[in-house]
Tab-separated table of C-alpha atoms and ligand atoms in Angstrom:
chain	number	residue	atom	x	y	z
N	212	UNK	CA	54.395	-44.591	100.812
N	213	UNK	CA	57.069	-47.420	101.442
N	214	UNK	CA	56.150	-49.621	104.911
N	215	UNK	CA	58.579	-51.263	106.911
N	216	UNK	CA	57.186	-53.708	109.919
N	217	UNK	CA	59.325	-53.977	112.752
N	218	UNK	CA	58.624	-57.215	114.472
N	219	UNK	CA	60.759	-57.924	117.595
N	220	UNK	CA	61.219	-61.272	118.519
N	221	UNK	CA	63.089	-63.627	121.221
N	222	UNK	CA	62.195	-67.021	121.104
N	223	UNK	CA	59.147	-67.256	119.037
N	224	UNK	CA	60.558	-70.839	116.792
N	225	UNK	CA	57.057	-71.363	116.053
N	226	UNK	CA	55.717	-68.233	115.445
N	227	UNK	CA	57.885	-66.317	112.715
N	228	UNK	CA	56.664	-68.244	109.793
N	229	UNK	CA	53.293	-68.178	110.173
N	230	UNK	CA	53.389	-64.298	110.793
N	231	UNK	CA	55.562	-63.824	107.663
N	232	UNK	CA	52.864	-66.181	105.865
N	233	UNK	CA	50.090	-63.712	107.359
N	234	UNK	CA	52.047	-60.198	106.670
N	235	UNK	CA	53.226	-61.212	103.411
N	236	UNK	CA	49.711	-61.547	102.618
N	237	UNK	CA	48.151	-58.252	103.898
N	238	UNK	CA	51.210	-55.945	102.672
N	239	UNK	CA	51.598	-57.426	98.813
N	240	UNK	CA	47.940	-56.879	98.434
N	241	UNK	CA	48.920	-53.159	99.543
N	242	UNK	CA	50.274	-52.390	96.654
N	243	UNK	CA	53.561	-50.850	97.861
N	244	UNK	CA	57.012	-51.459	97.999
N	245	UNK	CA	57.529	-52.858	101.562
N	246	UNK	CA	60.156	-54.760	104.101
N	247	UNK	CA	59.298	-56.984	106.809
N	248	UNK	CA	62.284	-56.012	109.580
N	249	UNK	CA	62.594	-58.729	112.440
N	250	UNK	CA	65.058	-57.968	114.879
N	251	UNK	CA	66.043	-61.226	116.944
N	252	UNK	CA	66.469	-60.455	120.727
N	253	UNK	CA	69.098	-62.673	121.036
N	254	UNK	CA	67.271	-66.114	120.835
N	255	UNK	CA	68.040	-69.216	121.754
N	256	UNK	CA	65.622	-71.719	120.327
N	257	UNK	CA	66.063	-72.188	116.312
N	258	UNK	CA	64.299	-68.514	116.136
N	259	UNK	CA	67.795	-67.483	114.040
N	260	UNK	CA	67.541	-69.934	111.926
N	261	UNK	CA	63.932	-69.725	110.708
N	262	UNK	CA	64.753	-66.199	110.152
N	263	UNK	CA	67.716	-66.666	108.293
N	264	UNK	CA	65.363	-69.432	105.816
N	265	UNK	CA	62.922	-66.891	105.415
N	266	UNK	CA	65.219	-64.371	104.603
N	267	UNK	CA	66.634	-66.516	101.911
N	268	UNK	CA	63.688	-67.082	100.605
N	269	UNK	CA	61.900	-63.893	100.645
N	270	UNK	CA	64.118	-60.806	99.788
N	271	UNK	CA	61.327	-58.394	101.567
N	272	UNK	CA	62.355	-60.372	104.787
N	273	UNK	CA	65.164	-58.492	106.782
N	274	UNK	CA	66.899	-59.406	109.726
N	275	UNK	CA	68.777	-57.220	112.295
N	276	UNK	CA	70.369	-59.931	114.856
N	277	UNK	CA	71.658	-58.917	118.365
N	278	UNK	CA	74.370	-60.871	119.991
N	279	UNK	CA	72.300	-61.278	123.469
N	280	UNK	CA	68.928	-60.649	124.818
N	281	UNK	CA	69.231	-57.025	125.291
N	282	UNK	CA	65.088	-56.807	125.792
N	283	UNK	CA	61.880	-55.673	124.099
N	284	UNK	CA	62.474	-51.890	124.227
N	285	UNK	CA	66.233	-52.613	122.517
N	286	UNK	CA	64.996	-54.717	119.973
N	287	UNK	CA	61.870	-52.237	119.105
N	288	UNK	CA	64.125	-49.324	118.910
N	289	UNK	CA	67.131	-50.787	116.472
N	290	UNK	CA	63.858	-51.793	114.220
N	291	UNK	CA	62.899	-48.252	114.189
N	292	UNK	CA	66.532	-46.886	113.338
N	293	UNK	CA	67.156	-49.991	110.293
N	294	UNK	CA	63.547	-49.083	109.040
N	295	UNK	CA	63.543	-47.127	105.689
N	296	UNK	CA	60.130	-46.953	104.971
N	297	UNK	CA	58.334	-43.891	105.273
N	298	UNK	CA	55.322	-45.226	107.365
N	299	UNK	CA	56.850	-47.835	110.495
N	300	UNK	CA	54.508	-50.587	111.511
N	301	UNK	CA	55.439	-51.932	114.838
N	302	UNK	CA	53.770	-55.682	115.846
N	303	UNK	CA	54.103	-58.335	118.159
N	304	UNK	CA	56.232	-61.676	117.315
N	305	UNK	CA	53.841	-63.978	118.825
N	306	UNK	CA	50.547	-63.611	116.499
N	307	UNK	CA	48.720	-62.189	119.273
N	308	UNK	CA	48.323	-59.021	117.515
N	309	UNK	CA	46.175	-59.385	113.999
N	310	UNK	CA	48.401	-58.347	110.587
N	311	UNK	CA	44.701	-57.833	108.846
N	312	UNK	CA	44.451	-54.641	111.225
N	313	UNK	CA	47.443	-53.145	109.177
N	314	UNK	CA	46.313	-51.680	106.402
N	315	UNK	CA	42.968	-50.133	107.954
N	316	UNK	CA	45.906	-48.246	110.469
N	317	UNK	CA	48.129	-47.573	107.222
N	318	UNK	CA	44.924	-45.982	105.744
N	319	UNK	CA	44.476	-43.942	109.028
N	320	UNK	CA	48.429	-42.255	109.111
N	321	UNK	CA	47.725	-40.756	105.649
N	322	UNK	CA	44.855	-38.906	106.816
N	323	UNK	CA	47.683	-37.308	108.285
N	324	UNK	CA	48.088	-38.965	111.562
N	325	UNK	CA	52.018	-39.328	112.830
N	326	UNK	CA	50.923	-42.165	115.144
N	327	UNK	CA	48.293	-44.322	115.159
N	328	UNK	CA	48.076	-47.126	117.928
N	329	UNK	CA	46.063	-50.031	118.740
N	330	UNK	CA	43.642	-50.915	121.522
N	331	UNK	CA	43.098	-54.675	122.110
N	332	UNK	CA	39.745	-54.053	123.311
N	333	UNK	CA	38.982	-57.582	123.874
N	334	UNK	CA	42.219	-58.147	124.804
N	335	UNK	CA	42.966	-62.308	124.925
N	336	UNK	CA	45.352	-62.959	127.915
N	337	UNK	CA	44.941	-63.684	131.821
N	338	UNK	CA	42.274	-61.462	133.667
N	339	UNK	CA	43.634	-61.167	136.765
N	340	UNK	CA	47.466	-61.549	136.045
N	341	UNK	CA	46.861	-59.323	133.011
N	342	UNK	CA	44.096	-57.667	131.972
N	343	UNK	CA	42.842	-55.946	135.485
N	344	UNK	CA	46.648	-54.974	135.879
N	345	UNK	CA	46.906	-53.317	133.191
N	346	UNK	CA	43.451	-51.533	132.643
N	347	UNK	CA	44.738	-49.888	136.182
N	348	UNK	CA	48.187	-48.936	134.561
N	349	UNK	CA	46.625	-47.394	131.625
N	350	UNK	CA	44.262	-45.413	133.419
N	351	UNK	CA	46.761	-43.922	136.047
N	352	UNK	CA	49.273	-43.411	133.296
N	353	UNK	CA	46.692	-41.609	130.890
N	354	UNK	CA	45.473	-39.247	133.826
N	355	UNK	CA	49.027	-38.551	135.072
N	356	UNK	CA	50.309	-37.860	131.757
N	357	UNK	CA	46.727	-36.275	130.203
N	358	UNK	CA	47.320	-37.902	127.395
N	359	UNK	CA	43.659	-40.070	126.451
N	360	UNK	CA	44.906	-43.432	125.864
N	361	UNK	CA	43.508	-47.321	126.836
N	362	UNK	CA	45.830	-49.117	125.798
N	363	UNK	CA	49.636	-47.939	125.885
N	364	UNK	CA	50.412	-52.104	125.685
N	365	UNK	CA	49.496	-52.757	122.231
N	366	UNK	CA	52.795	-53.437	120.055
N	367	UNK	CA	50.640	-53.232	117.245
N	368	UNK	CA	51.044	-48.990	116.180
N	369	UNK	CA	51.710	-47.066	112.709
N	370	UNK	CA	53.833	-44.052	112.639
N	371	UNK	CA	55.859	-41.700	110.432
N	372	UNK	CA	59.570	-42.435	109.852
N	373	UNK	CA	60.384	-39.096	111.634
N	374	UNK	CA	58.634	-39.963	114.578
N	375	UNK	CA	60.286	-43.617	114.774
N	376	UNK	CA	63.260	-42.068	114.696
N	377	UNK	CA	63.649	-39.671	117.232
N	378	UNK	CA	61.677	-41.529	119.675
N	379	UNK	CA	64.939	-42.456	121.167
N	380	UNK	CA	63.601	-45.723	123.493
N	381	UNK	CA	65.599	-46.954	126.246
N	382	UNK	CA	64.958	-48.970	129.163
N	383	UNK	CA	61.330	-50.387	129.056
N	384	UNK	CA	60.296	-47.317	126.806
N	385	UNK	CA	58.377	-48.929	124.296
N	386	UNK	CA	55.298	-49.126	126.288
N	387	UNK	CA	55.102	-45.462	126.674
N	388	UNK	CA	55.295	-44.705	123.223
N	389	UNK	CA	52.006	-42.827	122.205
N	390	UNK	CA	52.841	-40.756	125.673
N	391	UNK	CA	56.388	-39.912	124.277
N	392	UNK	CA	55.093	-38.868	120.871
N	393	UNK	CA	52.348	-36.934	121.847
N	394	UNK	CA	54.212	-34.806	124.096
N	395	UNK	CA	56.762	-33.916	120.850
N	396	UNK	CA	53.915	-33.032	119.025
N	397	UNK	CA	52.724	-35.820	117.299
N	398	UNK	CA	49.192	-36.342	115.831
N	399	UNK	CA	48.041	-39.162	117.527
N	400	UNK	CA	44.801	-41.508	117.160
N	401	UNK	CA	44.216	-44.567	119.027
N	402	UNK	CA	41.876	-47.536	116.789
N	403	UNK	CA	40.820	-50.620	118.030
N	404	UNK	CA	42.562	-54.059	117.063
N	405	UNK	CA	41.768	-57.115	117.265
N	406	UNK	CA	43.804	-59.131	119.589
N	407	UNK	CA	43.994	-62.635	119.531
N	408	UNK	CA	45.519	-65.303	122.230
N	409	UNK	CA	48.720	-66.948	122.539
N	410	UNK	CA	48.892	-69.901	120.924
N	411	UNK	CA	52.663	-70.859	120.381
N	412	UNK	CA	55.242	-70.261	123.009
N	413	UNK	CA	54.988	-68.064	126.124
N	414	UNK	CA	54.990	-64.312	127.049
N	415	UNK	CA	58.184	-62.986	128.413
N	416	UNK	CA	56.730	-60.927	131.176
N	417	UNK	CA	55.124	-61.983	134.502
N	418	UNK	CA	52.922	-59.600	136.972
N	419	UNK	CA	56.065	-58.061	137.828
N	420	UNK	CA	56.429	-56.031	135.142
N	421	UNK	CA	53.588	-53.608	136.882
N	422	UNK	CA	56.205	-51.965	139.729
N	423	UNK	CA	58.580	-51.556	136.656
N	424	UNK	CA	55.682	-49.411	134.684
N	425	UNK	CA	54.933	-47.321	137.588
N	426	UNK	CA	58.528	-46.544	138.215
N	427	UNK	CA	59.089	-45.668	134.153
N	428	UNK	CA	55.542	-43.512	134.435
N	429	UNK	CA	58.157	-41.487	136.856
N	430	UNK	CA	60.901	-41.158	134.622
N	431	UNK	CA	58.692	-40.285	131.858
N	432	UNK	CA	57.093	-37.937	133.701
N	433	UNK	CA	60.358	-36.220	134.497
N	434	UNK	CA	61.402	-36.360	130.784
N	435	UNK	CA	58.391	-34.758	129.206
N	436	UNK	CA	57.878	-32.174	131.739
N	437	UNK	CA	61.166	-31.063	132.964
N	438	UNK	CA	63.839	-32.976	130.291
N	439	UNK	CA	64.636	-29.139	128.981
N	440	UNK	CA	64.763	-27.240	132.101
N	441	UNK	CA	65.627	-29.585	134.861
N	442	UNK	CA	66.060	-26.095	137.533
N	443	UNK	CA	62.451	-26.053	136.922
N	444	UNK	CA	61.369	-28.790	139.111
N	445	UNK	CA	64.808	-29.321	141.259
N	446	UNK	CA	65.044	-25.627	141.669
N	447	UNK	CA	61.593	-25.079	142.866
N	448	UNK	CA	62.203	-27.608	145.508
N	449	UNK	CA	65.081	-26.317	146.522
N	450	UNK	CA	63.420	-22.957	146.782
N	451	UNK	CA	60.629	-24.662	148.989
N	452	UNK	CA	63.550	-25.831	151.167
N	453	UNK	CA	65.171	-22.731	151.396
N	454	UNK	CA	61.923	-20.864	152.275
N	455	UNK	CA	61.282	-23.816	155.285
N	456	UNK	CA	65.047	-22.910	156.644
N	457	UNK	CA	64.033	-19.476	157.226
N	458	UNK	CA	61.024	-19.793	158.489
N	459	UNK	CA	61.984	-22.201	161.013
N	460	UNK	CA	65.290	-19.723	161.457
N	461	UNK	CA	63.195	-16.842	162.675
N	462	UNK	CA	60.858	-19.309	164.597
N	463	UNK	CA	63.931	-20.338	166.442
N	464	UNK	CA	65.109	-17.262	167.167
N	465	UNK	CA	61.930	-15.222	168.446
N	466	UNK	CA	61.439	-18.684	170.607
N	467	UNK	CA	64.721	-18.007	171.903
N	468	UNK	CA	64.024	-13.959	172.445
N	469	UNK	CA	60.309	-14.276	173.417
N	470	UNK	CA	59.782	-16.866	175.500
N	471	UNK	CA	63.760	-17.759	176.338
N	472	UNK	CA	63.222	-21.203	174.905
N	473	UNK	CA	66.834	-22.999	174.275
N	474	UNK	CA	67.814	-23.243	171.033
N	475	UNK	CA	70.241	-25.763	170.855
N	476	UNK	CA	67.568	-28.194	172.599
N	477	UNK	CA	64.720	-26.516	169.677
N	478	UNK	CA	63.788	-29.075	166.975
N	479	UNK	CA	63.276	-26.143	164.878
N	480	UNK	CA	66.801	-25.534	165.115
N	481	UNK	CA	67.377	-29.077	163.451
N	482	UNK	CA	64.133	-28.302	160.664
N	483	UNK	CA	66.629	-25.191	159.774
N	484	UNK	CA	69.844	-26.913	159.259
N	485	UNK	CA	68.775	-29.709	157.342
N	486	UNK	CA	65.998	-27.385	155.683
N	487	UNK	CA	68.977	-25.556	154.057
N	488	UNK	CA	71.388	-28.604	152.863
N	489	UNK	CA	68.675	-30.225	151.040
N	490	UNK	CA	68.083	-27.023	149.533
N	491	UNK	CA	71.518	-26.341	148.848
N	492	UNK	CA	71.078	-29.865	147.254
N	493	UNK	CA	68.116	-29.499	145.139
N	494	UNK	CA	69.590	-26.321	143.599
N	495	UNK	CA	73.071	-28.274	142.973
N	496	UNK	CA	71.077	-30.732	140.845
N	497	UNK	CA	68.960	-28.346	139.254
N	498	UNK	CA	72.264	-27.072	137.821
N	499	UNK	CA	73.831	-30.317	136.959
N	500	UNK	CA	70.608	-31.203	135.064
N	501	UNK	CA	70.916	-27.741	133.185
N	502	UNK	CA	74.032	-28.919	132.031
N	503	UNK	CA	73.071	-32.621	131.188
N	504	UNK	CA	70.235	-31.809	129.589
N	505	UNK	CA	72.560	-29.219	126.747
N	506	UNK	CA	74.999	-32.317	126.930
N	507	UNK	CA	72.330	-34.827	126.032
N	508	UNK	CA	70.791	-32.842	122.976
N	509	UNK	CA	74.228	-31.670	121.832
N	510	UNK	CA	74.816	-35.522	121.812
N	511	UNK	CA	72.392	-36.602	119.872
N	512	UNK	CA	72.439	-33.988	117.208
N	513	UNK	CA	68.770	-33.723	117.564
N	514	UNK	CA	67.422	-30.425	118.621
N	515	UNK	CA	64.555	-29.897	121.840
N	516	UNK	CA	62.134	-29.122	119.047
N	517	UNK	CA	60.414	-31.190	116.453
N	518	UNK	CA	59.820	-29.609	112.905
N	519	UNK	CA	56.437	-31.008	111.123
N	520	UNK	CA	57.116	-29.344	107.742
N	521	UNK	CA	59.150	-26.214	106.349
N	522	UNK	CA	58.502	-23.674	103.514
N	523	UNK	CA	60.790	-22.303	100.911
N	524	UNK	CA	63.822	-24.266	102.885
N	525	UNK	CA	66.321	-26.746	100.822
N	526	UNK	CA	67.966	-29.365	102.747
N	527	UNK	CA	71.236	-27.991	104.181
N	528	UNK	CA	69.385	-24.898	105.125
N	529	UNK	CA	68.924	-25.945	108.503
N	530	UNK	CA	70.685	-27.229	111.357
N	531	UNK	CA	72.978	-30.193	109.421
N	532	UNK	CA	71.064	-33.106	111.237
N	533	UNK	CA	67.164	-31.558	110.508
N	534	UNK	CA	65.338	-33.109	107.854
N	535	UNK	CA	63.943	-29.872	106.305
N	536	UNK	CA	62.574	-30.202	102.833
N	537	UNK	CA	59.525	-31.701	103.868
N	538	UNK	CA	57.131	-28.726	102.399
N	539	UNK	CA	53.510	-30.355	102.257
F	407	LIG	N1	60.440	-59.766	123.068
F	407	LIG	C1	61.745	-59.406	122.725
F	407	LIG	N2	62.701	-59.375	123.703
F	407	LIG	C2	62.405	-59.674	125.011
F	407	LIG	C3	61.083	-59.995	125.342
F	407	LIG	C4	60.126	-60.024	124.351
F	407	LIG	O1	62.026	-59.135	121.572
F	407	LIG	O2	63.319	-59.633	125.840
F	407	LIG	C5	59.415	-59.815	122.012
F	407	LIG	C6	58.626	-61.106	121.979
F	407	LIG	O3	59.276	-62.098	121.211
F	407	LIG	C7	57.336	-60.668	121.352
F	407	LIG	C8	57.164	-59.251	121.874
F	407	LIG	O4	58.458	-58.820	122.287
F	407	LIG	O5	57.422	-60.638	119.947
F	407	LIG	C9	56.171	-59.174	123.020
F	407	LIG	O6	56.528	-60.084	124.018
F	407	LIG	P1	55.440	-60.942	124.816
F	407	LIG	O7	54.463	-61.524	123.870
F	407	LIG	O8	56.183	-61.877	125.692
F	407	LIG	O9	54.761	-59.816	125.688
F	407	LIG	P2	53.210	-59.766	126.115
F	407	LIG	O10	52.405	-59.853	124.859
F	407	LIG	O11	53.031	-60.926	127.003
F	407	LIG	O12	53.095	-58.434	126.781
F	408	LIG	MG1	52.307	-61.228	123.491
């Protein structure tokens, strides 16, 4: 099995050799044929050009460049398209995450694992600014999204080429990774890492970054549970809405015949009208979601379903953009 390691980095001068030094020892004592992929955020601080040495010196060394900072998540996922190794090894640019861990995690996919992620169980940075933030993310995330994780931060992850590739991260999507793949089917196993602290240059993310995760746990929320049939949630709503208008309709109106009660001057009155726009509303989105949601997979030539293997099917059988030879 080929290995590719995706290494994002943005302004990690000091860094990038000494992690080539380190990988290039674990993966040539793998005994496979392997590529070391860094893709450079967009630095500014002579990160280019110690990438551009080592590539010159070492032909397993590749580099994907961007012309700006375009962010973690960017960087992660044009590593994951360039890869062509059959397993995908995703790490850190700043040493904090230990190469040695990578072949233990390697071993772990072919027991026929699609993902296999890391938990920095004694996790080296800041305990309040860090540690106690993010032990509180994790465990809201992992209950809201029942998926049994402890650490959805840890860069350091193994997966299948398949799943790297349809992954599909935008935004600040990398950190929800295991989340993403385990709700498209994917075998996942978490193992512990070791984790080390920073020693050169400085993280890229402050305490702010927690408001951001909460509001992504949202949007991936939405996207694993309703991305195919948007009506489901926006149309239920609506229905709620709908069902509040009438009941405050006929509460109006027996006020009104009953007891003689005015109904111009009856807040219930109000609860009715504005019951039934935002349910008019909710259904109008429910149907524009329908129709983004066919115009998003139609987009991306990927189909809502993900195949695992197929039997007595040659390529070209399927749907053009399928891998489908894949028979175990
Ligand atoms: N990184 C990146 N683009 C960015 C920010 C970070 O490629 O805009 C890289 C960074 O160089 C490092 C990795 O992402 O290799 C993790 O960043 P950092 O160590 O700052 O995050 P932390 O470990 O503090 O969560
Ligand atoms: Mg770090």
């Amino acid at each position: 099995m080929d290995v590719s390691v995706v290494i994002p980095v943005y302004n990690e001068v000091d860094n990038v050799a000494p992690l080539h030094a380190a990988l290039d020892g674990v993966l040539s004592g793998l005994g496979k044929p392997y590529e070391i992929l860094f893709v450079d955020d967009g630095s500014t601080d002579g990160t280019s050009k110690e990438l551009a040495d080592l590539a010159g010196v070492d032909p397993h060394v590749k580099v994907v460049r961007f012309r700006g900072n375009f962010g973690q998540t960017a960087a992660m996922e044009a590593g994951l398209q360039y890869a062509s190794g059959e397993a995908v090894v995703t790490i850190d640019g700043d040493l904090q995450n230990d190469p040695a861990d990578i072949p233990m995690m390697l071993a772990t996919l072919e027991e026929g694992y699609d993902l296999v992620h890391g938990w920095r169980k004694d996790r080296q940075d800041d305990l309040v600014l860090r540690k106690i933030p993010s032990w509180c993310a994790n465990r809201l995330i992992s209950w809201v999204t029942d998926v049994p994780i402890h650490d959805l931060g840890c860069t350091l992850k193994v997966m299948t080429r398949d799943v790297a590739r349809e992954l599909n991260l935008v935004g600040e999507m990398h950190r929800f990774i295991p989340i993403l793949a385990a709700k498209r089917g994917a075998k996942c196993k978490e193992v512990v890492t070791n984790h080390r602290a920073r020693i050169h240059g400085t993280s890229k993310y402050g305490i702010s970054r927690v408001g951001r995760v909460l509001l992504d746990l949202l949007t991936v929320t939405y996207l694993t549970r309703f991305l195919v049939s948007p009506m489901k949630l926006f149309g239920a709503v609506g229905f709620a809405c709908g069902a509040t208008a009438c009941l405050a309709g006929f509460t109006t109106i027996a006020m009104k015949l009953v007891g003689g009660v005015d109904m111009t001057g009856n807040p219930m009155l109000l609860l009715t009208a504005l019951s039934i726009l935002t349910g008019v509303q909710f259904l109008a989105i429910g149907l524009l979601g329908e129709l983004i949601t066919r115009i998003y997979f139609d987009a991306r030539g990927l189909p809502a379903y993900a195949v695992r293997e197929t039997f007595n099917l040659d390529d070209g059988d399927g749907p053009a953009t399928l891998p489908v030879a894949r028979a175990a």
